[in-house]
Amino acid sequence: MFYIGCHLSVSGGYEHMGKEALSIGANTFQYFTKNPRGRGSKEPTPEDVAALVKLLEENNFAPPLAHAPYTYNPASKDENIREYTTEAMAKELRFLEAIPGALYNFHPGCHVGQGLEVGIQYIADLLNTILTPDQNTTVLLETMAGKGTEIGSKFEELRAIIDLVNEDVRGKVGVCLDTCHVSDAGYDIAGDPDAVFAEFDRIVGLDRLKAIHINDSKNPLGAHKDRHEKIGDGFLGIEGFDKIINCKAVKHLPFYLETPNEVDGYAKEIALLKSMRKE
Ligand code: FE
Ligand code: FE
Ligand code: ZN
């Protein structure tokens, strides 16, 4: 099964995202847990979430991927920001328990000021505070481009965070690999995805990899910029994506587009990727 979807807006509610995904040929989707524009985003009702869960089951969807807001910074040197992030993420995780097998992706954070090691410890502290051994949601650290003081652009940094997570909840932690970000971070994911996934396996372990953000990049390998591009229009190129989506190591995982598109553009990219996929 090829699980492919894209980023959708949560503003029309949960069931609405499922219906929108179906209408564009997707069998999964990603959404921000809070509307980044803030205003007007109502709390979802239990009925709305239950209707989505029914739709997911009936249509054999891969779990939807909830993405934490960019305003969170688990690695901040400001204790108030860390506390705010911890409380907000804990609340979102409690809510996500209503969706079986839910995935929750977040940016590990920026260590502005206090250094990489302290930042890594703060991220692990946050995970040790919010994770419980009986939760059904898996929390994913996203691989980052390495812009500014971003943590998580090297596989070793992700491994260091996971190693500091308590053993009883470590199974609730995974990774979401973003193809634009890893290329910007210097991993040649378009040229030799097998080698990059082998390196990931050696350092983090492929069993931790739960999702792929599938994006082209406006910038060349190692640029540390994080500017997404439409599939085939950037430096990764169409041949790169042909290799990536057919890679044995990751074929079974859900792929989520975060390319600069409206819904109709996503529909075209999903159709394109499906045509390139060898089952
Ligand atoms: Fe992200
Ligand atoms: Fe991403
Ligand atoms: Zn990005």
mmCIF file of C-alpha atoms and ligand atoms in Angstrom:
data_model
loop_
_atom_site.group_PDB
_atom_site.id
_atom_site.type_symbol
_atom_site.label_atom_id
_atom_site.label_comp_id
_atom_site.label_asym_id
_atom_site.label_seq_id
_atom_site.Cartn_x
_atom_site.Cartn_y
_atom_site.Cartn_z
ATOM 1 C CA MET A 1 0.000 0.000 0.000
ATOM 2 C CA PHE A 2 1.238 3.479 -0.903
ATOM 3 C CA TYR A 3 0.233 5.881 1.886
ATOM 4 C CA ILE A 4 0.330 9.394 0.502
ATOM 5 C CA GLY A 5 -1.269 12.611 1.688
ATOM 6 C CA CYS A 6 -0.615 16.285 2.209
ATOM 7 C CA HIS A 7 -0.921 19.102 4.686
ATOM 8 C CA LEU A 8 -4.559 20.224 5.111
ATOM 9 C CA SER A 9 -6.203 23.029 7.077
ATOM 10 C CA VAL A 10 -7.923 22.059 10.311
ATOM 11 C CA SER A 11 -10.199 25.093 10.163
ATOM 12 C CA GLY A 12 -13.135 23.157 8.652
ATOM 13 C CA GLY A 13 -12.964 20.492 11.370
ATOM 14 C CA TYR A 14 -11.611 16.957 11.615
ATOM 15 C CA GLU A 15 -14.067 14.968 9.504
ATOM 16 C CA HIS A 16 -13.784 17.658 6.843
ATOM 17 C CA MET A 17 -10.028 16.969 6.509
ATOM 18 C CA GLY A 18 -10.756 13.267 5.964
ATOM 19 C CA LYS A 19 -13.280 14.064 3.244
ATOM 20 C CA GLU A 20 -10.916 16.540 1.618
ATOM 21 C CA ALA A 21 -8.127 13.943 1.640
ATOM 22 C CA LEU A 22 -10.425 11.394 -0.029
ATOM 23 C CA SER A 23 -11.436 13.926 -2.683
ATOM 24 C CA ILE A 24 -7.811 14.397 -3.795
ATOM 25 C CA GLY A 25 -6.843 10.722 -3.836
ATOM 26 C CA ALA A 26 -5.008 10.785 -0.497
ATOM 27 C CA ASN A 27 -5.159 8.056 2.134
ATOM 28 C CA THR A 28 -3.635 10.106 4.957
ATOM 29 C CA PHE A 29 -3.022 13.772 5.756
ATOM 30 C CA GLN A 30 -1.200 16.167 8.077
ATOM 31 C CA TYR A 31 -2.614 19.204 9.915
ATOM 32 C CA PHE A 32 -1.547 21.801 12.455
ATOM 33 C CA THR A 33 -2.976 21.112 15.902
ATOM 34 C CA LYS A 34 -3.682 24.822 16.097
ATOM 35 C CA ASN A 35 -4.531 27.019 13.176
ATOM 36 C CA PRO A 36 -1.326 29.078 12.761
ATOM 37 C CA ARG A 37 -3.444 32.180 12.142
ATOM 38 C CA GLY A 38 -4.929 31.606 15.586
ATOM 39 C CA ARG A 39 -8.266 33.385 15.490
ATOM 40 C CA GLY A 40 -11.441 31.478 14.699
ATOM 41 C CA SER A 41 -10.041 28.018 15.413
ATOM 42 C CA LYS A 42 -12.699 26.311 17.504
ATOM 43 C CA GLU A 43 -11.991 23.314 19.718
ATOM 44 C CA PRO A 44 -12.976 20.156 17.838
ATOM 45 C CA THR A 45 -16.051 18.335 19.160
ATOM 46 C CA PRO A 46 -15.887 14.627 20.157
ATOM 47 C CA GLU A 47 -18.543 13.927 17.480
ATOM 48 C CA ASP A 48 -16.381 15.489 14.782
ATOM 49 C CA VAL A 49 -13.331 13.452 15.839
ATOM 50 C CA ALA A 50 -15.405 10.239 16.032
ATOM 51 C CA ALA A 51 -16.698 10.866 12.506
ATOM 52 C CA LEU A 52 -13.107 11.225 11.281
ATOM 53 C CA VAL A 53 -12.037 8.013 13.047
ATOM 54 C CA LYS A 54 -14.877 6.154 11.277
ATOM 55 C CA LEU A 55 -13.807 7.603 7.921
ATOM 56 C CA LEU A 56 -10.159 6.601 8.549
ATOM 57 C CA GLU A 57 -11.158 3.018 9.308
ATOM 58 C CA GLU A 58 -13.587 2.663 6.402
ATOM 59 C CA ASN A 59 -11.024 3.939 3.921
ATOM 60 C CA ASN A 60 -7.899 2.224 5.286
ATOM 61 C CA PHE A 61 -6.078 5.469 5.977
ATOM 62 C CA ALA A 62 -2.620 5.641 7.502
ATOM 63 C CA PRO A 63 -2.783 7.615 10.779
ATOM 64 C CA PRO A 64 -3.135 11.363 10.297
ATOM 65 C CA LEU A 65 -0.059 13.303 11.381
ATOM 66 C CA ALA A 66 -0.668 16.139 13.815
ATOM 67 C CA HIS A 67 2.007 18.861 13.556
ATOM 68 C CA ALA A 68 2.755 21.025 16.601
ATOM 69 C CA PRO A 69 2.665 24.817 16.053
ATOM 70 C CA TYR A 70 5.957 26.511 15.123
ATOM 71 C CA THR A 71 5.645 28.768 18.169
ATOM 72 C CA TYR A 72 6.653 25.934 20.508
ATOM 73 C CA ASN A 73 10.306 25.636 21.489
ATOM 74 C CA PRO A 74 11.113 22.682 23.743
ATOM 75 C CA ALA A 75 14.808 23.721 23.772
ATOM 76 C CA SER A 76 14.312 27.376 24.711
ATOM 77 C CA LYS A 77 16.595 28.857 27.338
ATOM 78 C CA ASP A 78 13.531 30.731 28.644
ATOM 79 C CA GLU A 79 11.885 28.602 31.303
ATOM 80 C CA ASN A 80 8.480 30.181 30.646
ATOM 81 C CA ILE A 81 8.569 29.169 26.979
ATOM 82 C CA ARG A 82 9.602 25.625 27.912
ATOM 83 C CA GLU A 83 6.774 25.415 30.449
ATOM 84 C CA TYR A 84 4.230 26.795 28.000
ATOM 85 C CA THR A 85 5.419 24.304 25.344
ATOM 86 C CA THR A 86 5.297 21.386 27.780
ATOM 87 C CA GLU A 87 1.749 22.163 28.932
ATOM 88 C CA ALA A 88 0.450 22.809 25.419
ATOM 89 C CA MET A 89 1.963 19.579 24.049
ATOM 90 C CA ALA A 90 0.673 17.511 26.977
ATOM 91 C CA LYS A 91 -2.829 18.861 26.341
ATOM 92 C CA GLU A 92 -2.622 18.028 22.625
ATOM 93 C CA LEU A 93 -1.417 14.502 23.366
ATOM 94 C CA ARG A 94 -4.383 13.915 25.692
ATOM 95 C CA PHE A 95 -6.722 15.027 22.925
ATOM 96 C CA LEU A 96 -5.014 12.804 20.321
ATOM 97 C CA GLU A 97 -5.786 9.673 22.353
ATOM 98 C CA ALA A 98 -9.218 9.798 20.643
ATOM 99 C CA ILE A 99 -7.517 8.926 17.314
ATOM 100 C CA PRO A 100 -6.135 5.358 17.230
ATOM 101 C CA GLY A 101 -2.447 5.179 16.312
ATOM 102 C CA ALA A 102 -2.140 8.945 16.025
ATOM 103 C CA LEU A 103 1.232 10.501 15.190
ATOM 104 C CA TYR A 104 2.338 13.845 16.645
ATOM 105 C CA ASN A 105 5.243 15.626 14.980
ATOM 106 C CA PHE A 106 7.230 18.507 16.467
ATOM 107 C CA HIS A 107 10.375 20.495 15.717
ATOM 108 C CA PRO A 108 12.935 19.593 18.405
ATOM 109 C CA GLY A 109 13.654 23.279 18.883
ATOM 110 C CA CYS A 110 16.352 25.952 18.771
ATOM 111 C CA HIS A 111 19.012 26.169 21.448
ATOM 112 C CA VAL A 112 19.429 29.953 21.119
ATOM 113 C CA GLY A 113 22.022 31.014 23.651
ATOM 114 C CA GLN A 114 22.652 28.089 25.947
ATOM 115 C CA GLY A 115 24.193 25.574 23.559
ATOM 116 C CA LEU A 116 23.403 22.255 21.895
ATOM 117 C CA GLU A 117 23.888 19.934 24.860
ATOM 118 C CA VAL A 118 21.636 21.886 27.202
ATOM 119 C CA GLY A 119 19.027 22.166 24.442
ATOM 120 C CA ILE A 120 19.073 18.409 23.905
ATOM 121 C CA GLN A 121 18.602 17.831 27.641
ATOM 122 C CA TYR A 122 15.614 20.245 27.702
ATOM 123 C CA ILE A 123 13.941 18.381 24.821
ATOM 124 C CA ALA A 124 14.384 15.046 26.610
ATOM 125 C CA ASP A 125 13.108 16.593 29.870
ATOM 126 C CA LEU A 126 9.967 17.718 28.064
ATOM 127 C CA LEU A 127 9.405 14.242 26.603
ATOM 128 C CA ASN A 128 9.952 12.647 30.005
ATOM 129 C CA THR A 129 7.309 14.996 31.439
ATOM 130 C CA ILE A 130 4.578 14.543 28.820
ATOM 131 C CA LEU A 131 4.908 10.895 27.698
ATOM 132 C CA THR A 132 3.118 8.037 29.466
ATOM 133 C CA PRO A 133 3.774 4.314 28.973
ATOM 134 C CA ASP A 134 0.124 3.593 28.105
ATOM 135 C CA GLN A 135 -0.511 6.342 25.526
ATOM 136 C CA ASN A 136 -1.350 5.207 21.995
ATOM 137 C CA THR A 137 0.126 8.231 20.205
ATOM 138 C CA THR A 138 3.701 8.184 18.910
ATOM 139 C CA VAL A 139 5.552 11.493 19.176
ATOM 140 C CA LEU A 140 7.911 12.254 16.302
ATOM 141 C CA LEU A 141 11.042 14.398 16.287
ATOM 142 C CA GLU A 142 11.314 16.074 12.870
ATOM 143 C CA THR A 143 14.677 16.114 11.077
ATOM 144 C CA MET A 144 15.619 19.768 10.608
ATOM 145 C CA ALA A 145 17.496 21.795 7.980
ATOM 146 C CA GLY A 146 20.011 23.228 10.461
ATOM 147 C CA LYS A 147 18.925 26.843 10.085
ATOM 148 C CA GLY A 148 20.277 29.054 12.907
ATOM 149 C CA THR A 149 20.527 27.047 16.138
ATOM 150 C CA GLU A 150 17.995 24.366 15.152
ATOM 151 C CA ILE A 151 18.538 21.024 16.860
ATOM 152 C CA GLY A 152 17.912 17.835 14.880
ATOM 153 C CA SER A 153 19.704 18.447 11.580
ATOM 154 C CA LYS A 154 22.167 15.647 12.372
ATOM 155 C CA PHE A 155 20.960 12.112 13.011
ATOM 156 C CA GLU A 156 23.349 11.996 15.998
ATOM 157 C CA GLU A 157 21.392 14.804 17.690
ATOM 158 C CA LEU A 158 18.130 12.882 17.356
ATOM 159 C CA ARG A 159 19.834 9.812 18.770
ATOM 160 C CA ALA A 160 21.166 11.869 21.703
ATOM 161 C CA ILE A 161 17.638 13.111 22.526
ATOM 162 C CA ILE A 162 16.144 9.611 22.333
ATOM 163 C CA ASP A 163 18.924 8.189 24.538
ATOM 164 C CA LEU A 164 17.963 10.671 27.284
ATOM 165 C CA VAL A 165 14.285 9.649 27.224
ATOM 166 C CA ASN A 166 13.291 7.320 30.075
ATOM 167 C CA GLU A 167 13.211 3.680 29.078
ATOM 168 C CA ASP A 168 9.536 3.146 29.996
ATOM 169 C CA VAL A 169 8.380 5.756 27.456
ATOM 170 C CA ARG A 170 11.158 5.569 24.863
ATOM 171 C CA GLY A 171 8.951 3.369 22.675
ATOM 172 C CA LYS A 172 6.578 6.341 22.240
ATOM 173 C CA VAL A 173 9.290 8.386 20.473
ATOM 174 C CA GLY A 174 9.921 8.193 16.745
ATOM 175 C CA VAL A 175 11.256 10.345 13.909
ATOM 176 C CA CYS A 176 9.656 12.080 10.925
ATOM 177 C CA LEU A 177 12.194 12.556 8.123
ATOM 178 C CA ASP A 178 11.684 15.657 5.957
ATOM 179 C CA THR A 179 13.325 15.245 2.534
ATOM 180 C CA CYS A 180 13.827 19.007 2.046
ATOM 181 C CA HIS A 181 15.296 19.396 5.507
ATOM 182 C CA VAL A 182 17.722 16.447 5.333
ATOM 183 C CA SER A 183 18.977 17.606 1.922
ATOM 184 C CA ASP A 184 19.446 21.132 3.296
ATOM 185 C CA ALA A 185 21.238 19.528 6.262
ATOM 186 C CA GLY A 186 23.731 17.890 3.871
ATOM 187 C CA TYR A 187 22.369 14.341 3.452
ATOM 188 C CA ASP A 188 22.151 13.439 -0.254
ATOM 189 C CA ILE A 189 18.642 11.997 -0.027
ATOM 190 C CA ALA A 190 17.910 12.637 -3.729
ATOM 191 C CA GLY A 191 21.208 11.244 -5.027
ATOM 192 C CA ASP A 192 21.529 8.171 -2.845
ATOM 193 C CA PRO A 193 18.527 7.608 -0.574
ATOM 194 C CA ASP A 194 19.612 4.035 0.230
ATOM 195 C CA ALA A 195 22.863 5.344 1.728
ATOM 196 C CA VAL A 196 21.043 8.038 3.748
ATOM 197 C CA PHE A 197 18.527 5.538 5.153
ATOM 198 C CA ALA A 198 21.381 3.131 5.937
ATOM 199 C CA GLU A 199 23.104 5.912 7.859
ATOM 200 C CA PHE A 200 19.850 6.707 9.652
ATOM 201 C CA ASP A 201 19.538 3.046 10.543
ATOM 202 C CA ARG A 202 23.065 2.922 11.909
ATOM 203 C CA ILE A 203 22.689 6.029 14.073
ATOM 204 C CA VAL A 204 19.005 6.145 15.081
ATOM 205 C CA GLY A 205 17.513 2.839 13.906
ATOM 206 C CA LEU A 206 15.000 2.507 11.057
ATOM 207 C CA ASP A 207 12.404 1.119 13.484
ATOM 208 C CA ARG A 208 12.148 4.686 14.885
ATOM 209 C CA LEU A 209 11.272 6.154 11.491
ATOM 210 C CA LYS A 210 7.463 6.512 11.329
ATOM 211 C CA ALA A 211 6.753 9.154 8.675
ATOM 212 C CA ILE A 212 8.255 11.034 5.733
ATOM 213 C CA HIS A 213 7.637 14.681 4.826
ATOM 214 C CA ILE A 214 8.039 14.654 1.071
ATOM 215 C CA ASN A 215 9.165 18.067 -0.166
ATOM 216 C CA ASP A 216 11.499 19.365 -2.837
ATOM 217 C CA SER A 217 13.955 22.102 -1.818
ATOM 218 C CA LYS A 218 14.546 25.551 -3.313
ATOM 219 C CA ASN A 219 18.186 25.218 -2.251
ATOM 220 C CA PRO A 220 21.110 22.874 -2.991
ATOM 221 C CA LEU A 221 22.469 20.103 -0.771
ATOM 222 C CA GLY A 222 23.769 21.446 2.555
ATOM 223 C CA ALA A 223 22.246 24.940 2.199
ATOM 224 C CA HIS A 224 20.695 24.962 5.726
ATOM 225 C CA LYS A 225 17.793 27.121 4.478
ATOM 226 C CA ASP A 226 14.469 25.220 4.785
ATOM 227 C CA ARG A 227 12.542 26.558 1.791
ATOM 228 C CA HIS A 228 10.198 23.905 0.411
ATOM 229 C CA GLU A 229 9.571 23.569 -3.330
ATOM 230 C CA LYS A 230 7.010 21.707 -5.434
ATOM 231 C CA ILE A 231 7.901 18.102 -6.285
ATOM 232 C CA GLY A 232 10.298 18.109 -9.253
ATOM 233 C CA ASP A 233 10.791 21.897 -9.328
ATOM 234 C CA GLY A 234 13.684 22.042 -6.857
ATOM 235 C CA PHE A 235 17.149 20.667 -6.223
ATOM 236 C CA LEU A 236 15.972 17.156 -5.316
ATOM 237 C CA GLY A 237 14.261 16.724 -8.691
ATOM 238 C CA ILE A 238 11.822 14.181 -10.038
ATOM 239 C CA GLU A 239 14.425 11.396 -10.311
ATOM 240 C CA GLY A 240 15.269 11.860 -6.658
ATOM 241 C CA PHE A 241 11.649 11.379 -5.642
ATOM 242 C CA ASP A 242 11.314 8.333 -7.905
ATOM 243 C CA LYS A 243 14.113 6.735 -5.893
ATOM 244 C CA ILE A 244 12.853 7.907 -2.490
ATOM 245 C CA ILE A 245 9.225 6.729 -2.752
ATOM 246 C CA ASN A 246 10.363 3.337 -4.077
ATOM 247 C CA CYS A 247 13.076 2.822 -1.481
ATOM 248 C CA LYS A 248 12.682 -0.556 0.198
ATOM 249 C CA ALA A 249 13.624 0.870 3.599
ATOM 250 C CA VAL A 250 10.712 3.340 3.693
ATOM 251 C CA LYS A 251 8.075 2.126 1.189
ATOM 252 C CA HIS A 252 5.727 1.049 3.959
ATOM 253 C CA LEU A 253 5.739 4.467 5.679
ATOM 254 C CA PRO A 254 3.203 7.260 5.171
ATOM 255 C CA PHE A 255 4.389 10.185 3.004
ATOM 256 C CA TYR A 256 3.058 13.698 3.667
ATOM 257 C CA LEU A 257 3.478 16.560 1.180
ATOM 258 C CA GLU A 258 4.238 20.039 2.563
ATOM 259 C CA THR A 259 4.985 21.661 -0.764
ATOM 260 C CA PRO A 260 3.871 25.222 -1.609
ATOM 261 C CA ASN A 261 0.448 24.257 -2.997
ATOM 262 C CA GLU A 262 -3.268 24.766 -2.619
ATOM 263 C CA VAL A 263 -5.459 21.656 -2.471
ATOM 264 C CA ASP A 264 -5.717 21.281 -6.281
ATOM 265 C CA GLY A 265 -1.918 21.442 -6.575
ATOM 266 C CA TYR A 266 -1.629 18.713 -3.949
ATOM 267 C CA ALA A 267 -4.097 16.561 -5.925
ATOM 268 C CA LYS A 268 -1.774 16.798 -8.947
ATOM 269 C CA GLU A 269 1.326 15.930 -6.931
ATOM 270 C CA ILE A 270 -0.411 12.962 -5.320
ATOM 271 C CA ALA A 271 -1.438 11.674 -8.774
ATOM 272 C CA LEU A 272 2.117 12.197 -10.041
ATOM 273 C CA LEU A 273 3.710 10.336 -7.129
ATOM 274 C CA LYS A 274 1.199 7.488 -7.433
ATOM 275 C CA SER A 275 2.124 7.140 -11.129
ATOM 276 C CA MET A 276 5.809 6.907 -10.173
ATOM 277 C CA ARG A 277 5.342 4.373 -7.409
ATOM 278 C CA LYS A 278 6.259 0.774 -8.205
ATOM 279 C CA GLU A 279 4.221 -1.395 -5.825
HETATM 280 FE FE FE B 1 7.693 20.663 10.278
HETATM 281 FE FE FE B 2 8.454 19.036 7.469
HETATM 282 ZN ZN ZN B 3 10.400 22.881 6.487
#
